[in-house]
Amino acid sequence: MQKDDHEKQMFIDIITTNETSFFREPHHFEFLKQIVLPACSSHVRIWSAACSIGAEAYSAAMVCDEILTPRRINFEIACSDINVDVIKTAQMGLYPEKFTSQISQKYLKKYCLRGKGSHAGHFIIGEELKSHLLFRRLNLLEPLPNDMGEFDVIFLRNMLIYFDGPEKKAIVENVSKRLKKGGYLLIGHSESLFNITDCVKQVKPTIYTKL
């Protein structure tokens, strides 16, 4: 049985798509910076539901630290993916220098360290920022763990395009159960929830809220 589970996971890791970048679809991070976080007065929880190699989660963490830490508001970023290899990469927070062009100089200076020795040609996310992130493997089509709690913001971006209507509905409604009332669900620019579900309401293109 363990061999079958291992082979199944290897198959999943091979076929899953993990295209990503830092601050991809920047209007979402501006929305976080300008609208969501300034309105928060207590502990903030964000979930990067298909975190891939972690670029999305670390991008959100940089914005949170900039806006919330000066106000002494704590935050955490939950990170999940079905692919265990990309979760390991995300936990390391080590990336090729080609990604630095996607990050502002202000954030690079504050949150990233240049790799040396065996890590030359790479940069690594600083430990202080990493401490706000928690990682776990999840299949979004399966019941979610009870210990996850609820979130102020959930990133569910650029994965729904790989599923058909019933599976999209199942994923969105499963994930939205973990969204706080009044919280925000963010999807990819090429995705839509039209005729998929009414558990969330669109407030802007690709941005939904739970009523």
PDB file of N, CA and C in Angstrom, residues 141-198:
ATOM      1  N   LEU A 141      -9.447  18.852  -3.691  1.00  0.00           N
ATOM      2  CA  LEU A 141     -10.675  18.119  -3.993  1.00  0.00           C
ATOM      3  C   LEU A 141     -11.088  17.207  -2.837  1.00  0.00           C
ATOM      4  N   GLU A 142     -10.243  17.138  -1.814  1.00  0.00           N
ATOM      5  CA  GLU A 142     -10.539  16.315  -0.652  1.00  0.00           C
ATOM      6  C   GLU A 142     -10.946  17.197   0.525  1.00  0.00           C
ATOM      7  N   PRO A 143     -11.652  16.624   1.522  1.00  0.00           N
ATOM      8  CA  PRO A 143     -12.015  17.407   2.715  1.00  0.00           C
ATOM      9  C   PRO A 143     -10.766  18.020   3.349  1.00  0.00           C
ATOM     10  N   LEU A 144     -10.877  19.274   3.749  1.00  0.00           N
ATOM     11  CA  LEU A 144      -9.727  19.978   4.309  1.00  0.00           C
ATOM     12  C   LEU A 144      -9.626  19.732   5.806  1.00  0.00           C
ATOM     13  N   PRO A 145      -8.424  19.736   6.353  1.00  0.00           N
ATOM     14  CA  PRO A 145      -8.227  19.466   7.789  1.00  0.00           C
ATOM     15  C   PRO A 145      -8.977  20.471   8.663  1.00  0.00           C
ATOM     16  N   ASN A 146      -9.533  19.994   9.755  1.00  0.00           N
ATOM     17  CA  ASN A 146     -10.293  20.860  10.657  1.00  0.00           C
ATOM     18  C   ASN A 146      -9.419  21.905  11.336  1.00  0.00           C
ATOM     19  N   ASP A 147      -8.122  21.610  11.447  1.00  0.00           N
ATOM     20  CA  ASP A 147      -7.243  22.530  12.170  1.00  0.00           C
ATOM     21  C   ASP A 147      -6.785  23.725  11.339  1.00  0.00           C
ATOM     22  N   MET A 148      -7.272  23.836  10.097  1.00  0.00           N
ATOM     23  CA  MET A 148      -6.824  24.938   9.242  1.00  0.00           C
ATOM     24  C   MET A 148      -7.355  26.287   9.698  1.00  0.00           C
ATOM     25  N   GLY A 149      -8.541  26.304  10.279  1.00  0.00           N
ATOM     26  CA  GLY A 149      -9.141  27.568  10.673  1.00  0.00           C
ATOM     27  C   GLY A 149      -9.652  28.349   9.473  1.00  0.00           C
ATOM     28  N   GLU A 150      -9.867  29.661   9.664  1.00  0.00           N
ATOM     29  CA  GLU A 150     -10.399  30.520   8.609  1.00  0.00           C
ATOM     30  C   GLU A 150      -9.369  31.581   8.212  1.00  0.00           C
ATOM     31  N   PHE A 151      -9.578  32.123   7.008  1.00  0.00           N
ATOM     32  CA  PHE A 151      -8.602  33.059   6.437  1.00  0.00           C
ATOM     33  C   PHE A 151      -9.264  34.359   6.001  1.00  0.00           C
ATOM     34  N   ASP A 152      -8.475  35.431   6.072  1.00  0.00           N
ATOM     35  CA  ASP A 152      -8.937  36.738   5.590  1.00  0.00           C
ATOM     36  C   ASP A 152      -8.842  36.826   4.073  1.00  0.00           C
ATOM     37  N   VAL A 153      -7.844  36.177   3.507  1.00  0.00           N
ATOM     38  CA  VAL A 153      -7.614  36.191   2.057  1.00  0.00           C
ATOM     39  C   VAL A 153      -7.156  34.803   1.625  1.00  0.00           C
ATOM     40  N   ILE A 154      -7.710  34.334   0.521  1.00  0.00           N
ATOM     41  CA  ILE A 154      -7.257  33.075  -0.059  1.00  0.00           C
ATOM     42  C   ILE A 154      -6.868  33.308  -1.518  1.00  0.00           C
ATOM     43  N   PHE A 155      -5.640  32.970  -1.860  1.00  0.00           N
ATOM     44  CA  PHE A 155      -5.172  32.977  -3.246  1.00  0.00           C
ATOM     45  C   PHE A 155      -5.464  31.602  -3.843  1.00  0.00           C
ATOM     46  N   LEU A 156      -6.294  31.563  -4.870  1.00  0.00           N
ATOM     47  CA  LEU A 156      -6.596  30.316  -5.577  1.00  0.00           C
ATOM     48  C   LEU A 156      -6.425  30.608  -7.068  1.00  0.00           C
ATOM     49  N   ARG A 157      -5.190  30.861  -7.462  1.00  0.00           N
ATOM     50  CA  ARG A 157      -4.941  31.447  -8.776  1.00  0.00           C
ATOM     51  C   ARG A 157      -4.316  30.458  -9.746  1.00  0.00           C
ATOM     52  N   ASN A 158      -4.833  30.501 -10.973  1.00  0.00           N
ATOM     53  CA  ASN A 158      -4.240  29.801 -12.110  1.00  0.00           C
ATOM     54  C   ASN A 158      -4.140  28.289 -11.922  1.00  0.00           C
ATOM     55  N   MET A 159      -5.134  27.718 -11.249  1.00  0.00           N
ATOM     56  CA  MET A 159      -5.221  26.266 -11.191  1.00  0.00           C
ATOM     57  C   MET A 159      -6.587  25.769 -11.650  1.00  0.00           C
ATOM     58  N   LEU A 160      -7.617  26.606 -11.542  1.00  0.00           N
ATOM     59  CA  LEU A 160      -8.963  26.188 -11.940  1.00  0.00           C
ATOM     60  C   LEU A 160      -9.054  25.910 -13.435  1.00  0.00           C
ATOM     61  N   ILE A 161      -8.181  26.528 -14.214  1.00  0.00           N
ATOM     62  CA  ILE A 161      -8.205  26.330 -15.670  1.00  0.00           C
ATOM     63  C   ILE A 161      -7.897  24.888 -16.060  1.00  0.00           C
ATOM     64  N   TYR A 162      -7.352  24.121 -15.133  1.00  0.00           N
ATOM     65  CA  TYR A 162      -7.004  22.738 -15.436  1.00  0.00           C
ATOM     66  C   TYR A 162      -8.123  21.749 -15.092  1.00  0.00           C
ATOM     67  N   PHE A 163      -9.278  22.276 -14.638  1.00  0.00           N
ATOM     68  CA  PHE A 163     -10.366  21.413 -14.209  1.00  0.00           C
ATOM     69  C   PHE A 163     -11.646  21.723 -14.970  1.00  0.00           C
ATOM     70  N   ASP A 164     -12.557  20.740 -15.004  1.00  0.00           N
ATOM     71  CA  ASP A 164     -13.840  20.961 -15.649  1.00  0.00           C
ATOM     72  C   ASP A 164     -14.813  21.610 -14.662  1.00  0.00           C
ATOM     73  N   GLY A 165     -16.047  21.912 -15.122  1.00  0.00           N
ATOM     74  CA  GLY A 165     -17.010  22.637 -14.314  1.00  0.00           C
ATOM     75  C   GLY A 165     -17.299  22.036 -12.958  1.00  0.00           C
ATOM     76  N   PRO A 166     -17.677  20.758 -12.872  1.00  0.00           N
ATOM     77  CA  PRO A 166     -17.969  20.157 -11.567  1.00  0.00           C
ATOM     78  C   PRO A 166     -16.776  20.175 -10.609  1.00  0.00           C
ATOM     79  N   GLU A 167     -15.579  19.941 -11.141  1.00  0.00           N
ATOM     80  CA  GLU A 167     -14.394  19.964 -10.282  1.00  0.00           C
ATOM     81  C   GLU A 167     -14.074  21.385  -9.825  1.00  0.00           C
ATOM     82  N   LYS A 168     -14.244  22.363 -10.724  1.00  0.00           N
ATOM     83  CA  LYS A 168     -14.058  23.763 -10.331  1.00  0.00           C
ATOM     84  C   LYS A 168     -14.981  24.117  -9.180  1.00  0.00           C
ATOM     85  N   LYS A 169     -16.248  23.755  -9.331  1.00  0.00           N
ATOM     86  CA  LYS A 169     -17.241  24.048  -8.295  1.00  0.00           C
ATOM     87  C   LYS A 169     -16.846  23.403  -6.973  1.00  0.00           C
ATOM     88  N   ALA A 170     -16.440  22.135  -7.027  1.00  0.00           N
ATOM     89  CA  ALA A 170     -16.054  21.414  -5.818  1.00  0.00           C
ATOM     90  C   ALA A 170     -14.865  22.077  -5.132  1.00  0.00           C
ATOM     91  N   ILE A 171     -13.851  22.479  -5.918  1.00  0.00           N
ATOM     92  CA  ILE A 171     -12.664  23.108  -5.346  1.00  0.00           C
ATOM     93  C   ILE A 171     -12.996  24.449  -4.727  1.00  0.00           C
ATOM     94  N   VAL A 172     -13.720  25.290  -5.469  1.00  0.00           N
ATOM     95  CA  VAL A 172     -14.035  26.629  -4.974  1.00  0.00           C
ATOM     96  C   VAL A 172     -14.874  26.557  -3.707  1.00  0.00           C
ATOM     97  N   GLU A 173     -15.868  25.697  -3.684  1.00  0.00           N
ATOM     98  CA  GLU A 173     -16.736  25.612  -2.512  1.00  0.00           C
ATOM     99  C   GLU A 173     -16.011  24.973  -1.332  1.00  0.00           C
ATOM    100  N   ASN A 174     -15.117  24.037  -1.603  1.00  0.00           N
ATOM    101  CA  ASN A 174     -14.304  23.432  -0.553  1.00  0.00           C
ATOM    102  C   ASN A 174     -13.385  24.473   0.076  1.00  0.00           C
ATOM    103  N   VAL A 175     -12.688  25.217  -0.764  1.00  0.00           N
ATOM    104  CA  VAL A 175     -11.758  26.242  -0.281  1.00  0.00           C
ATOM    105  C   VAL A 175     -12.502  27.382   0.416  1.00  0.00           C
ATOM    106  N   SER A 176     -13.634  27.796  -0.139  1.00  0.00           N
ATOM    107  CA  SER A 176     -14.373  28.941   0.405  1.00  0.00           C
ATOM    108  C   SER A 176     -14.926  28.678   1.797  1.00  0.00           C
ATOM    109  N   LYS A 177     -15.059  27.418   2.180  1.00  0.00           N
ATOM    110  CA  LYS A 177     -15.482  27.098   3.544  1.00  0.00           C
ATOM    111  C   LYS A 177     -14.484  27.622   4.563  1.00  0.00           C
ATOM    112  N   ARG A 178     -13.254  27.819   4.111  1.00  0.00           N
ATOM    113  CA  ARG A 178     -12.205  28.317   5.008  1.00  0.00           C
ATOM    114  C   ARG A 178     -12.021  29.829   4.920  1.00  0.00           C
ATOM    115  N   LEU A 179     -12.873  30.498   4.168  1.00  0.00           N
ATOM    116  CA  LEU A 179     -12.790  31.946   4.026  1.00  0.00           C
ATOM    117  C   LEU A 179     -13.715  32.615   5.039  1.00  0.00           C
ATOM    118  N   LYS A 180     -13.189  33.606   5.753  1.00  0.00           N
ATOM    119  CA  LYS A 180     -14.009  34.345   6.699  1.00  0.00           C
ATOM    120  C   LYS A 180     -15.120  35.106   5.976  1.00  0.00           C
ATOM    121  N   LYS A 181     -16.206  35.338   6.648  1.00  0.00           N
ATOM    122  CA  LYS A 181     -17.244  36.197   6.107  1.00  0.00           C
ATOM    123  C   LYS A 181     -16.654  37.588   5.870  1.00  0.00           C
ATOM    124  N   GLY A 182     -16.804  38.098   4.658  1.00  0.00           N
ATOM    125  CA  GLY A 182     -16.199  39.378   4.309  1.00  0.00           C
ATOM    126  C   GLY A 182     -14.771  39.246   3.810  1.00  0.00           C
ATOM    127  N   GLY A 183     -14.231  38.014   3.828  1.00  0.00           N
ATOM    128  CA  GLY A 183     -12.882  37.785   3.323  1.00  0.00           C
ATOM    129  C   GLY A 183     -12.864  37.729   1.806  1.00  0.00           C
ATOM    130  N   TYR A 184     -11.658  37.665   1.249  1.00  0.00           N
ATOM    131  CA  TYR A 184     -11.505  37.759  -0.210  1.00  0.00           C
ATOM    132  C   TYR A 184     -10.884  36.497  -0.800  1.00  0.00           C
ATOM    133  N   LEU A 185     -11.449  36.069  -1.930  1.00  0.00           N
ATOM    134  CA  LEU A 185     -10.923  34.971  -2.724  1.00  0.00           C
ATOM    135  C   LEU A 185     -10.387  35.542  -4.025  1.00  0.00           C
ATOM    136  N   LEU A 186      -9.127  35.266  -4.319  1.00  0.00           N
ATOM    137  CA  LEU A 186      -8.476  35.794  -5.515  1.00  0.00           C
ATOM    138  C   LEU A 186      -8.193  34.662  -6.488  1.00  0.00           C
ATOM    139  N   ILE A 187      -8.631  34.822  -7.739  1.00  0.00           N
ATOM    140  CA  ILE A 187      -8.386  33.812  -8.768  1.00  0.00           C
ATOM    141  C   ILE A 187      -7.555  34.425  -9.894  1.00  0.00           C
ATOM    142  N   GLY A 188      -7.120  33.594 -10.840  1.00  0.00           N
ATOM    143  CA  GLY A 188      -6.259  34.063 -11.921  1.00  0.00           C
ATOM    144  C   GLY A 188      -6.985  34.892 -12.958  1.00  0.00           C
ATOM    145  N   HIS A 189      -6.243  35.706 -13.709  1.00  0.00           N
ATOM    146  CA  HIS A 189      -6.840  36.631 -14.677  1.00  0.00           C
ATOM    147  C   HIS A 189      -7.525  35.907 -15.830  1.00  0.00           C
ATOM    148  N   SER A 190      -7.152  34.654 -16.088  1.00  0.00           N
ATOM    149  CA  SER A 190      -7.775  33.893 -17.163  1.00  0.00           C
ATOM    150  C   SER A 190      -8.891  32.985 -16.649  1.00  0.00           C
ATOM    151  N   GLU A 191      -9.294  33.167 -15.401  1.00  0.00           N
ATOM    152  CA  GLU A 191     -10.302  32.319 -14.780  1.00  0.00           C
ATOM    153  C   GLU A 191     -11.557  33.126 -14.439  1.00  0.00           C
ATOM    154  N   SER A 192     -12.663  32.428 -14.289  1.00  0.00           N
ATOM    155  CA  SER A 192     -13.930  33.059 -13.913  1.00  0.00           C
ATOM    156  C   SER A 192     -14.761  32.068 -13.120  1.00  0.00           C
ATOM    157  N   LEU A 193     -15.574  32.578 -12.209  1.00  0.00           N
ATOM    158  CA  LEU A 193     -16.491  31.730 -11.447  1.00  0.00           C
ATOM    159  C   LEU A 193     -17.923  31.880 -11.943  1.00  0.00           C
ATOM    160  N   PHE A 194     -18.100  32.501 -13.105  1.00  0.00           N
ATOM    161  CA  PHE A 194     -19.432  32.680 -13.677  1.00  0.00           C
ATOM    162  C   PHE A 194     -20.085  31.322 -13.914  1.00  0.00           C
ATOM    163  N   ASN A 195     -21.285  31.154 -13.389  1.00  0.00           N
ATOM    164  CA  ASN A 195     -22.047  29.908 -13.502  1.00  0.00           C
ATOM    165  C   ASN A 195     -21.353  28.715 -12.849  1.00  0.00           C
ATOM    166  N   ILE A 196     -20.394  28.994 -11.962  1.00  0.00           N
ATOM    167  CA  ILE A 196     -19.697  27.920 -11.249  1.00  0.00           C
ATOM    168  C   ILE A 196     -20.257  27.765  -9.835  1.00  0.00           C
ATOM    169  N   THR A 197     -20.376  28.880  -9.117  1.00  0.00           N
ATOM    170  CA  THR A 197     -20.841  28.841  -7.735  1.00  0.00           C
ATOM    171  C   THR A 197     -21.362  30.217  -7.326  1.00  0.00           C
ATOM    172  N   ASP A 198     -22.217  30.229  -6.318  1.00  0.00           N
ATOM    173  CA  ASP A 198     -22.684  31.495  -5.753  1.00  0.00           C
ATOM    174  C   ASP A 198     -22.263  31.628  -4.288  1.00  0.00           C
TER     175      ASP A 198
END
